[in-house]
XYZ file of C-alpha atoms in Angstrom:
188
model
C 63.059 101.723 127.983
C 65.523 98.846 128.110
C 63.257 96.719 125.919
C 62.792 99.613 123.470
C 66.573 100.075 123.233
C 67.106 96.360 122.692
C 64.394 96.180 120.014
C 65.812 99.302 118.362
C 69.265 97.743 118.286
C 67.894 94.520 116.788
C 65.945 96.442 114.129
C 68.997 98.537 113.329
C 71.181 95.421 113.088
C 68.787 93.880 110.562
C 68.805 97.079 108.496
C 72.604 97.274 108.793
C 73.006 93.699 107.574
C 70.707 94.395 104.647
C 72.658 97.513 103.638
C 76.178 96.172 104.160
C 75.893 92.492 103.306
C 73.969 92.767 100.036
C 76.086 91.554 97.095
C 77.148 94.097 94.492
C 78.139 92.062 91.413
C 78.691 95.224 89.333
C 81.510 96.255 91.695
C 83.226 92.873 91.735
C 86.131 93.823 89.476
C 86.815 97.268 90.951
C 86.769 96.796 94.733
C 89.902 96.074 96.726
C 90.477 95.658 100.429
C 91.952 98.557 102.360
C 94.072 97.930 105.437
C 95.697 101.396 105.507
C 93.794 104.002 107.536
C 93.033 107.083 105.470
C 93.553 105.532 102.047
C 89.845 105.388 101.148
C 89.252 108.854 102.576
C 92.058 110.224 100.400
C 90.533 108.435 97.420
C 87.138 109.999 98.151
C 88.728 113.454 98.295
C 90.825 113.058 95.149
C 88.700 110.949 92.805
C 85.058 111.491 93.810
C 82.883 114.545 93.349
C 82.263 116.497 96.538
C 78.698 115.211 96.792
C 79.728 111.572 96.201
C 82.535 111.855 98.798
C 80.137 113.359 101.362
C 77.600 110.635 100.621
C 80.169 107.869 101.064
C 81.827 109.243 104.225
C 78.567 110.591 105.684
C 76.798 107.294 105.109
C 79.493 105.468 107.037
C 79.273 108.015 109.865
C 75.481 107.678 110.022
C 75.694 103.874 110.159
C 77.457 104.165 113.524
C 75.164 106.726 115.174
C 72.495 104.231 116.383
C 75.194 102.327 118.268
C 76.134 105.533 120.103
C 72.521 106.215 121.006
C 71.296 102.713 121.929
C 74.321 100.860 123.326
C 74.872 103.208 126.309
C 71.454 102.205 127.653
C 72.421 98.523 127.509
C 76.031 98.914 128.701
C 76.771 99.220 132.447
C 77.685 102.684 133.719
C 81.334 102.052 134.463
C 83.478 102.999 131.445
C 80.318 103.292 129.306
C 81.847 105.394 126.508
C 84.935 103.199 126.172
C 82.862 100.014 126.148
C 80.482 101.482 123.565
C 83.387 102.500 121.295
C 85.128 99.123 121.605
C 81.906 97.172 121.024
C 81.034 99.302 117.983
C 84.526 98.919 116.521
C 84.370 95.143 117.060
C 80.918 94.763 115.460
C 81.872 96.944 112.495
C 85.173 95.110 112.001
C 83.305 91.777 111.946
C 80.841 93.158 109.394
C 83.708 94.407 107.225
C 85.482 91.028 107.492
C 82.307 89.200 106.452
C 81.878 91.654 103.567
C 85.412 91.055 102.372
C 85.324 87.289 102.740
C 81.802 86.283 101.754
C 79.955 89.021 99.863
C 80.414 89.449 96.113
C 81.470 92.951 95.106
C 82.312 94.045 98.647
C 85.683 94.388 100.368
C 87.107 95.010 103.826
C 87.859 98.707 104.424
C 89.435 99.900 107.674
C 88.244 103.448 106.931
C 84.656 102.217 107.087
C 85.312 100.815 110.573
C 86.885 104.116 111.651
C 84.010 106.192 110.224
C 81.351 103.903 111.729
C 83.024 104.084 115.143
C 83.353 107.871 114.855
C 79.638 108.028 114.058
C 78.899 106.015 117.194
C 81.022 108.420 119.232
C 79.158 111.403 117.751
C 75.811 109.733 118.470
C 76.908 109.138 122.048
C 78.170 112.675 122.626
C 75.186 114.383 120.992
C 72.308 112.166 122.161
C 73.218 108.826 123.769
C 74.964 110.218 126.827
C 71.934 112.271 127.902
C 69.475 109.464 127.238
C 71.550 106.866 129.066
C 72.194 109.128 132.064
C 68.475 109.832 132.342
C 67.571 106.158 131.973
C 70.143 104.967 134.518
C 69.204 107.755 136.979
C 65.573 106.617 136.870
C 66.548 102.952 137.010
C 68.658 103.561 140.130
C 65.693 104.856 142.186
C 65.231 102.280 144.972
C 61.956 100.375 145.020
C 61.038 101.944 148.395
C 61.042 105.412 146.786
C 59.049 104.313 143.750
C 55.364 105.288 143.992
C 52.795 102.559 144.599
C 50.585 101.646 141.678
C 53.311 101.726 139.036
C 53.344 105.516 138.563
C 56.355 107.512 137.528
C 59.279 107.448 139.933
C 60.039 110.707 141.715
C 62.368 113.150 140.044
C 66.011 112.898 140.980
C 66.694 115.332 143.823
C 69.088 118.135 142.954
C 72.399 118.231 144.719
C 72.734 120.498 147.768
C 76.433 120.876 147.148
C 77.366 124.539 147.040
C 74.012 125.695 148.482
C 75.755 127.765 151.175
C 77.657 129.646 148.498
C 74.414 130.276 146.572
C 72.727 131.658 149.706
C 75.681 133.960 150.357
C 75.553 135.184 146.754
C 71.789 135.783 146.932
C 72.094 137.706 150.200
C 74.699 140.015 148.650
C 72.378 140.737 145.742
C 69.321 141.586 147.815
C 68.512 145.160 148.718
C 66.943 146.518 151.876
C 64.178 144.278 153.143
C 65.388 141.307 151.026
C 64.089 142.564 147.664
C 66.204 143.042 144.549
C 68.699 145.897 144.745
C 67.804 149.235 143.264
C 69.721 150.811 140.361
C 71.954 152.772 142.713
C 72.916 149.656 144.730
C 73.932 147.279 141.916
C 77.199 145.527 142.613
C 77.169 146.469 146.303
């Protein structure tokens, strides 16, 4: 899974570079850098059609999602979400700086960095957190517990915390002889 995540991140990075670092000579005279958070978003809301504004903002959000899904697998457990957010913000800021400095018809926009990072956070919360927890739980199984022959590792054992409380609750709900309570005994 680690190799798949790494290859996915490499493939995404190539696609990201192709999308964001392609020159746009037609835009050369109309683009300006934006260092003020919210300025571009306000411009989208005021000057663009609803569909064009959604496409622009949504595209920037979607560009960050793969970071939120793939980076948590590669990043150590401790402070995973914070590290993922900081790494995404750093990578996106570098891409925006390269766009502004070297690519014709492109400019640095802080709102793009914010939207990309927000997309990574959404990807993490919706998908990446579950995938990374599952991956790291399976990766933490000691070699002694792993089955011989390279089979699947055993499932993670459920916690026994609170089992006494569950047994007490079940015993209160059972009727005479241990079966479910009858209609006249509900809540007893």
